[in-house]
Amino acid sequence: MSRLVSIAVALALALTPLPALAGASENAFLGRLVGIWNGKGTLTGDETGELSCRATIRQRSEGINFSVKCDVPEFGAQNFSGIVSYNDAAGRYEATSPGGEVTVGTKSGNAVVFNAKLKGIAIGTSVMKLTPSRIVVDTNVKRPGSSAEIKSHLELTK
């Protein structure tokens, strides 16, 4: 009887999904993003110009915190922050803003890509691609009530 119970327990353990182990490699990926990132970008379309950004990424117990400051001559300093983590239960990456909005990220090769829909002072999309060596952010927005597009492209490296 004891041997039968041992075999049953072993089978149950072998057949049980291990989300915590799956999340360990995802959290290790996020850990490789920790550091200071700097980069430049451009605005094109209805508004043009250069932008310069600095991102600080810090390790959390699960995932990372990010804080970004961009200097845009036409608009002044722009700051944003949030948390990127891997949700084991849902099996996905999530970027969470201070306001609680969650954007889902998908693994693509050696990158995690977040596609966000933007609403508020601008309406449009933002695509952020994270790799251990480069962060690329592309946005395409319009101000409410306007048909004029503003695009930005930003690349950051450590």
JSON list of C-alpha atoms in Angstrom, two decimals:
[
{"chain": "A", "resi": 1, "resn": "MET", "atom": "CA", "xyz": [0.00, 0.00, 0.00]},
{"chain": "A", "resi": 2, "resn": "SER", "atom": "CA", "xyz": [2.79, 2.40, 0.93]},
{"chain": "A", "resi": 3, "resn": "ARG", "atom": "CA", "xyz": [4.54, 1.74, -2.38]},
{"chain": "A", "resi": 4, "resn": "LEU", "atom": "CA", "xyz": [1.29, 2.38, -4.29]},
{"chain": "A", "resi": 5, "resn": "VAL", "atom": "CA", "xyz": [0.85, 5.72, -2.48]},
{"chain": "A", "resi": 6, "resn": "SER", "atom": "CA", "xyz": [4.46, 6.67, -3.29]},
{"chain": "A", "resi": 7, "resn": "ILE", "atom": "CA", "xyz": [3.93, 5.88, -6.98]},
{"chain": "A", "resi": 8, "resn": "ALA", "atom": "CA", "xyz": [0.65, 7.84, -7.03]},
{"chain": "A", "resi": 9, "resn": "VAL", "atom": "CA", "xyz": [2.32, 10.86, -5.39]},
{"chain": "A", "resi": 10, "resn": "ALA", "atom": "CA", "xyz": [5.26, 10.65, -7.81]},
{"chain": "A", "resi": 11, "resn": "LEU", "atom": "CA", "xyz": [2.88, 10.51, -10.80]},
{"chain": "A", "resi": 12, "resn": "ALA", "atom": "CA", "xyz": [0.83, 13.40, -9.47]},
{"chain": "A", "resi": 13, "resn": "LEU", "atom": "CA", "xyz": [3.96, 15.51, -9.02]},
{"chain": "A", "resi": 14, "resn": "ALA", "atom": "CA", "xyz": [5.26, 14.58, -12.46]},
{"chain": "A", "resi": 15, "resn": "LEU", "atom": "CA", "xyz": [1.97, 15.53, -14.13]},
{"chain": "A", "resi": 16, "resn": "THR", "atom": "CA", "xyz": [1.41, 18.77, -12.19]},
{"chain": "A", "resi": 17, "resn": "PRO", "atom": "CA", "xyz": [2.21, 21.95, -14.13]},
{"chain": "A", "resi": 18, "resn": "LEU", "atom": "CA", "xyz": [5.05, 23.92, -12.58]},
{"chain": "A", "resi": 19, "resn": "PRO", "atom": "CA", "xyz": [4.25, 27.60, -13.13]},
{"chain": "A", "resi": 20, "resn": "ALA", "atom": "CA", "xyz": [6.78, 28.73, -10.51]},
{"chain": "A", "resi": 21, "resn": "LEU", "atom": "CA", "xyz": [9.57, 27.03, -12.44]},
{"chain": "A", "resi": 22, "resn": "ALA", "atom": "CA", "xyz": [8.36, 28.54, -15.72]},
{"chain": "A", "resi": 23, "resn": "GLY", "atom": "CA", "xyz": [8.35, 31.96, -14.08]},
{"chain": "A", "resi": 24, "resn": "ALA", "atom": "CA", "xyz": [11.91, 31.51, -12.83]},
{"chain": "A", "resi": 25, "resn": "SER", "atom": "CA", "xyz": [13.37, 31.74, -16.35]},
{"chain": "A", "resi": 26, "resn": "GLU", "atom": "CA", "xyz": [11.11, 34.69, -17.18]},
{"chain": "A", "resi": 27, "resn": "ASN", "atom": "CA", "xyz": [12.18, 36.50, -14.00]},
{"chain": "A", "resi": 28, "resn": "ALA", "atom": "CA", "xyz": [15.82, 35.74, -14.87]},
{"chain": "A", "resi": 29, "resn": "PHE", "atom": "CA", "xyz": [15.22, 37.39, -18.27]},
{"chain": "A", "resi": 30, "resn": "LEU", "atom": "CA", "xyz": [13.80, 40.47, -16.54]},
{"chain": "A", "resi": 31, "resn": "GLY", "atom": "CA", "xyz": [16.80, 40.50, -14.18]},
{"chain": "A", "resi": 32, "resn": "ARG", "atom": "CA", "xyz": [19.11, 40.93, -17.18]},
{"chain": "A", "resi": 33, "resn": "LEU", "atom": "CA", "xyz": [17.37, 44.24, -17.90]},
{"chain": "A", "resi": 34, "resn": "VAL", "atom": "CA", "xyz": [18.43, 45.77, -14.56]},
{"chain": "A", "resi": 35, "resn": "GLY", "atom": "CA", "xyz": [20.67, 48.83, -14.92]},
{"chain": "A", "resi": 36, "resn": "ILE", "atom": "CA", "xyz": [20.86, 52.33, -16.34]},
{"chain": "A", "resi": 37, "resn": "TRP", "atom": "CA", "xyz": [19.78, 52.74, -19.96]},
{"chain": "A", "resi": 38, "resn": "ASN", "atom": "CA", "xyz": [20.31, 55.84, -22.12]},
{"chain": "A", "resi": 39, "resn": "GLY", "atom": "CA", "xyz": [19.13, 56.66, -25.59]},
{"chain": "A", "resi": 40, "resn": "LYS", "atom": "CA", "xyz": [17.92, 59.13, -28.14]},
{"chain": "A", "resi": 41, "resn": "GLY", "atom": "CA", "xyz": [14.95, 59.22, -30.41]},
{"chain": "A", "resi": 42, "resn": "THR", "atom": "CA", "xyz": [13.01, 61.30, -32.87]},
{"chain": "A", "resi": 43, "resn": "LEU", "atom": "CA", "xyz": [9.56, 62.78, -33.25]},
{"chain": "A", "resi": 44, "resn": "THR", "atom": "CA", "xyz": [8.10, 62.88, -36.75]},
{"chain": "A", "resi": 45, "resn": "GLY", "atom": "CA", "xyz": [4.80, 63.84, -38.29]},
{"chain": "A", "resi": 46, "resn": "ASP", "atom": "CA", "xyz": [2.81, 66.84, -37.06]},
{"chain": "A", "resi": 47, "resn": "GLU", "atom": "CA", "xyz": [5.52, 67.58, -34.48]},
{"chain": "A", "resi": 48, "resn": "THR", "atom": "CA", "xyz": [9.21, 66.96, -35.05]},
{"chain": "A", "resi": 49, "resn": "GLY", "atom": "CA", "xyz": [12.31, 66.98, -32.95]},
{"chain": "A", "resi": 50, "resn": "GLU", "atom": "CA", "xyz": [14.78, 64.97, -30.92]},
{"chain": "A", "resi": 51, "resn": "LEU", "atom": "CA", "xyz": [14.29, 63.35, -27.57]},
{"chain": "A", "resi": 52, "resn": "SER", "atom": "CA", "xyz": [16.80, 62.07, -25.05]},
{"chain": "A", "resi": 53, "resn": "CYS", "atom": "CA", "xyz": [15.85, 59.51, -22.40]},
{"chain": "A", "resi": 54, "resn": "ARG", "atom": "CA", "xyz": [17.32, 57.77, -19.37]},
{"chain": "A", "resi": 55, "resn": "ALA", "atom": "CA", "xyz": [15.75, 54.67, -17.86]},
{"chain": "A", "resi": 56, "resn": "THR", "atom": "CA", "xyz": [16.57, 53.17, -14.48]},
{"chain": "A", "resi": 57, "resn": "ILE", "atom": "CA", "xyz": [15.53, 49.54, -14.04]},
{"chain": "A", "resi": 58, "resn": "ARG", "atom": "CA", "xyz": [15.71, 47.93, -10.60]},
{"chain": "A", "resi": 59, "resn": "GLN", "atom": "CA", "xyz": [15.15, 44.35, -9.49]},
{"chain": "A", "resi": 60, "resn": "ARG", "atom": "CA", "xyz": [12.09, 43.52, -7.36]},
{"chain": "A", "resi": 61, "resn": "SER", "atom": "CA", "xyz": [11.37, 40.27, -5.56]},
{"chain": "A", "resi": 62, "resn": "GLU", "atom": "CA", "xyz": [9.25, 39.46, -8.64]},
{"chain": "A", "resi": 63, "resn": "GLY", "atom": "CA", "xyz": [9.94, 41.40, -11.81]},
{"chain": "A", "resi": 64, "resn": "ILE", "atom": "CA", "xyz": [11.43, 44.86, -12.22]},
{"chain": "A", "resi": 65, "resn": "ASN", "atom": "CA", "xyz": [10.62, 48.51, -11.52]},
{"chain": "A", "resi": 66, "resn": "PHE", "atom": "CA", "xyz": [11.31, 51.00, -14.27]},
{"chain": "A", "resi": 67, "resn": "SER", "atom": "CA", "xyz": [11.54, 54.77, -14.15]},
{"chain": "A", "resi": 68, "resn": "VAL", "atom": "CA", "xyz": [12.08, 56.76, -17.34]},
{"chain": "A", "resi": 69, "resn": "LYS", "atom": "CA", "xyz": [12.82, 60.45, -17.82]},
{"chain": "A", "resi": 70, "resn": "CYS", "atom": "CA", "xyz": [12.79, 61.92, -21.32]},
{"chain": "A", "resi": 71, "resn": "ASP", "atom": "CA", "xyz": [13.77, 65.43, -22.29]},
{"chain": "A", "resi": 72, "resn": "VAL", "atom": "CA", "xyz": [11.74, 66.66, -25.23]},
{"chain": "A", "resi": 73, "resn": "PRO", "atom": "CA", "xyz": [12.61, 70.25, -26.18]},
{"chain": "A", "resi": 74, "resn": "GLU", "atom": "CA", "xyz": [9.05, 71.10, -27.29]},
{"chain": "A", "resi": 75, "resn": "PHE", "atom": "CA", "xyz": [7.39, 69.61, -24.19]},
{"chain": "A", "resi": 76, "resn": "GLY", "atom": "CA", "xyz": [10.02, 69.66, -21.41]},
{"chain": "A", "resi": 77, "resn": "ALA", "atom": "CA", "xyz": [10.75, 66.74, -19.12]},
{"chain": "A", "resi": 78, "resn": "GLN", "atom": "CA", "xyz": [8.43, 63.75, -19.42]},
{"chain": "A", "resi": 79, "resn": "ASN", "atom": "CA", "xyz": [8.47, 61.04, -16.74]},
{"chain": "A", "resi": 80, "resn": "PHE", "atom": "CA", "xyz": [6.84, 57.64, -16.54]},
{"chain": "A", "resi": 81, "resn": "SER", "atom": "CA", "xyz": [7.29, 54.54, -14.44]},
{"chain": "A", "resi": 82, "resn": "GLY", "atom": "CA", "xyz": [5.85, 51.13, -13.75]},
{"chain": "A", "resi": 83, "resn": "ILE", "atom": "CA", "xyz": [6.46, 47.48, -13.01]},
{"chain": "A", "resi": 84, "resn": "VAL", "atom": "CA", "xyz": [7.15, 44.64, -15.42]},
{"chain": "A", "resi": 85, "resn": "SER", "atom": "CA", "xyz": [6.64, 41.12, -14.10]},
{"chain": "A", "resi": 86, "resn": "TYR", "atom": "CA", "xyz": [5.80, 37.62, -15.20]},
{"chain": "A", "resi": 87, "resn": "ASN", "atom": "CA", "xyz": [2.37, 36.42, -14.07]},
{"chain": "A", "resi": 88, "resn": "ASP", "atom": "CA", "xyz": [2.84, 32.68, -13.50]},
{"chain": "A", "resi": 89, "resn": "ALA", "atom": "CA", "xyz": [-0.89, 31.99, -13.10]},
{"chain": "A", "resi": 90, "resn": "ALA", "atom": "CA", "xyz": [-1.74, 33.67, -16.42]},
{"chain": "A", "resi": 91, "resn": "GLY", "atom": "CA", "xyz": [1.48, 32.56, -18.16]},
{"chain": "A", "resi": 92, "resn": "ARG", "atom": "CA", "xyz": [2.32, 36.03, -19.45]},
{"chain": "A", "resi": 93, "resn": "TYR", "atom": "CA", "xyz": [4.42, 39.14, -18.98]},
{"chain": "A", "resi": 94, "resn": "GLU", "atom": "CA", "xyz": [2.61, 42.20, -17.64]},
{"chain": "A", "resi": 95, "resn": "ALA", "atom": "CA", "xyz": [3.57, 45.87, -17.50]},
{"chain": "A", "resi": 96, "resn": "THR", "atom": "CA", "xyz": [1.61, 47.73, -14.83]},
{"chain": "A", "resi": 97, "resn": "SER", "atom": "CA", "xyz": [1.39, 51.52, -14.67]},
{"chain": "A", "resi": 98, "resn": "PRO", "atom": "CA", "xyz": [1.09, 53.45, -11.39]},
{"chain": "A", "resi": 99, "resn": "GLY", "atom": "CA", "xyz": [-2.61, 53.92, -12.27]},
{"chain": "A", "resi": 100, "resn": "GLY", "atom": "CA", "xyz": [-3.10, 50.15, -12.40]},
{"chain": "A", "resi": 101, "resn": "GLU", "atom": "CA", "xyz": [-3.44, 49.72, -16.17]},
{"chain": "A", "resi": 102, "resn": "VAL", "atom": "CA", "xyz": [-1.98, 46.39, -17.31]},
{"chain": "A", "resi": 103, "resn": "THR", "atom": "CA", "xyz": [-0.43, 45.79, -20.73]},
{"chain": "A", "resi": 104, "resn": "VAL", "atom": "CA", "xyz": [0.30, 42.19, -21.70]},
{"chain": "A", "resi": 105, "resn": "GLY", "atom": "CA", "xyz": [3.67, 41.32, -23.21]},
{"chain": "A", "resi": 106, "resn": "THR", "atom": "CA", "xyz": [4.51, 38.40, -25.46]},
{"chain": "A", "resi": 107, "resn": "LYS", "atom": "CA", "xyz": [7.81, 36.60, -25.91]},
{"chain": "A", "resi": 108, "resn": "SER", "atom": "CA", "xyz": [9.23, 36.96, -29.41]},
{"chain": "A", "resi": 109, "resn": "GLY", "atom": "CA", "xyz": [12.67, 35.42, -29.92]},
{"chain": "A", "resi": 110, "resn": "ASN", "atom": "CA", "xyz": [15.01, 36.99, -27.35]},
{"chain": "A", "resi": 111, "resn": "ALA", "atom": "CA", "xyz": [12.60, 39.87, -26.68]},
{"chain": "A", "resi": 112, "resn": "VAL", "atom": "CA", "xyz": [9.41, 40.63, -24.83]},
{"chain": "A", "resi": 113, "resn": "VAL", "atom": "CA", "xyz": [7.08, 42.91, -26.79]},
{"chain": "A", "resi": 114, "resn": "PHE", "atom": "CA", "xyz": [4.33, 45.04, -25.25]},
{"chain": "A", "resi": 115, "resn": "ASN", "atom": "CA", "xyz": [1.63, 46.50, -27.53]},
{"chain": "A", "resi": 116, "resn": "ALA", "atom": "CA", "xyz": [-0.32, 49.21, -25.74]},
{"chain": "A", "resi": 117, "resn": "LYS", "atom": "CA", "xyz": [-3.39, 51.19, -26.77]},
{"chain": "A", "resi": 118, "resn": "LEU", "atom": "CA", "xyz": [-3.06, 54.78, -25.55]},
{"chain": "A", "resi": 119, "resn": "LYS", "atom": "CA", "xyz": [-5.97, 56.96, -24.42]},
{"chain": "A", "resi": 120, "resn": "GLY", "atom": "CA", "xyz": [-6.04, 60.34, -22.73]},
{"chain": "A", "resi": 121, "resn": "ILE", "atom": "CA", "xyz": [-4.10, 63.40, -23.91]},
{"chain": "A", "resi": 122, "resn": "ALA", "atom": "CA", "xyz": [-3.18, 61.31, -26.96]},
{"chain": "A", "resi": 123, "resn": "ILE", "atom": "CA", "xyz": [-4.86, 58.38, -28.68]},
{"chain": "A", "resi": 124, "resn": "GLY", "atom": "CA", "xyz": [-2.87, 55.72, -30.48]},
{"chain": "A", "resi": 125, "resn": "THR", "atom": "CA", "xyz": [-0.48, 52.85, -29.98]},
{"chain": "A", "resi": 126, "resn": "SER", "atom": "CA", "xyz": [2.87, 52.19, -28.39]},
{"chain": "A", "resi": 127, "resn": "VAL", "atom": "CA", "xyz": [5.09, 49.16, -28.99]},
{"chain": "A", "resi": 128, "resn": "MET", "atom": "CA", "xyz": [7.91, 48.50, -26.52]},
{"chain": "A", "resi": 129, "resn": "LYS", "atom": "CA", "xyz": [10.43, 45.76, -27.31]},
{"chain": "A", "resi": 130, "resn": "LEU", "atom": "CA", "xyz": [12.70, 44.68, -24.44]},
{"chain": "A", "resi": 131, "resn": "THR", "atom": "CA", "xyz": [15.90, 42.69, -24.98]},
{"chain": "A", "resi": 132, "resn": "PRO", "atom": "CA", "xyz": [18.92, 42.38, -22.66]},
{"chain": "A", "resi": 133, "resn": "SER", "atom": "CA", "xyz": [20.91, 44.66, -24.99]},
{"chain": "A", "resi": 134, "resn": "ARG", "atom": "CA", "xyz": [18.34, 47.15, -26.32]},
{"chain": "A", "resi": 135, "resn": "ILE", "atom": "CA", "xyz": [14.98, 48.69, -25.55]},
{"chain": "A", "resi": 136, "resn": "VAL", "atom": "CA", "xyz": [13.03, 50.08, -28.51]},
{"chain": "A", "resi": 137, "resn": "VAL", "atom": "CA", "xyz": [9.83, 52.10, -28.15]},
{"chain": "A", "resi": 138, "resn": "ASP", "atom": "CA", "xyz": [7.71, 53.19, -31.13]},
{"chain": "A", "resi": 139, "resn": "THR", "atom": "CA", "xyz": [4.58, 55.27, -30.72]},
{"chain": "A", "resi": 140, "resn": "ASN", "atom": "CA", "xyz": [1.98, 56.55, -33.14]},
{"chain": "A", "resi": 141, "resn": "VAL", "atom": "CA", "xyz": [-0.56, 58.96, -31.66]},
{"chain": "A", "resi": 142, "resn": "LYS", "atom": "CA", "xyz": [-3.10, 61.66, -32.46]},
{"chain": "A", "resi": 143, "resn": "ARG", "atom": "CA", "xyz": [-4.46, 64.28, -30.13]},
{"chain": "A", "resi": 144, "resn": "PRO", "atom": "CA", "xyz": [-8.22, 63.95, -29.56]},
{"chain": "A", "resi": 145, "resn": "GLY", "atom": "CA", "xyz": [-10.10, 65.92, -32.21]},
{"chain": "A", "resi": 146, "resn": "SER", "atom": "CA", "xyz": [-7.10, 66.02, -34.55]},
{"chain": "A", "resi": 147, "resn": "SER", "atom": "CA", "xyz": [-6.19, 63.91, -37.55]},
{"chain": "A", "resi": 148, "resn": "ALA", "atom": "CA", "xyz": [-2.51, 64.89, -37.40]},
{"chain": "A", "resi": 149, "resn": "GLU", "atom": "CA", "xyz": [-0.23, 62.01, -36.43]},
{"chain": "A", "resi": 150, "resn": "ILE", "atom": "CA", "xyz": [2.81, 62.23, -34.20]},
{"chain": "A", "resi": 151, "resn": "LYS", "atom": "CA", "xyz": [5.26, 59.34, -34.31]},
{"chain": "A", "resi": 152, "resn": "SER", "atom": "CA", "xyz": [8.24, 58.67, -32.11]},
{"chain": "A", "resi": 153, "resn": "HIS", "atom": "CA", "xyz": [11.07, 56.17, -32.24]},
{"chain": "A", "resi": 154, "resn": "LEU", "atom": "CA", "xyz": [13.38, 55.67, -29.26]},
{"chain": "A", "resi": 155, "resn": "GLU", "atom": "CA", "xyz": [16.27, 53.26, -28.72]},
{"chain": "A", "resi": 156, "resn": "LEU", "atom": "CA", "xyz": [17.96, 52.77, -25.35]},
{"chain": "A", "resi": 157, "resn": "THR", "atom": "CA", "xyz": [21.13, 50.82, -24.53]},
{"chain": "A", "resi": 158, "resn": "LYS", "atom": "CA", "xyz": [23.05, 50.15, -21.31]}
]
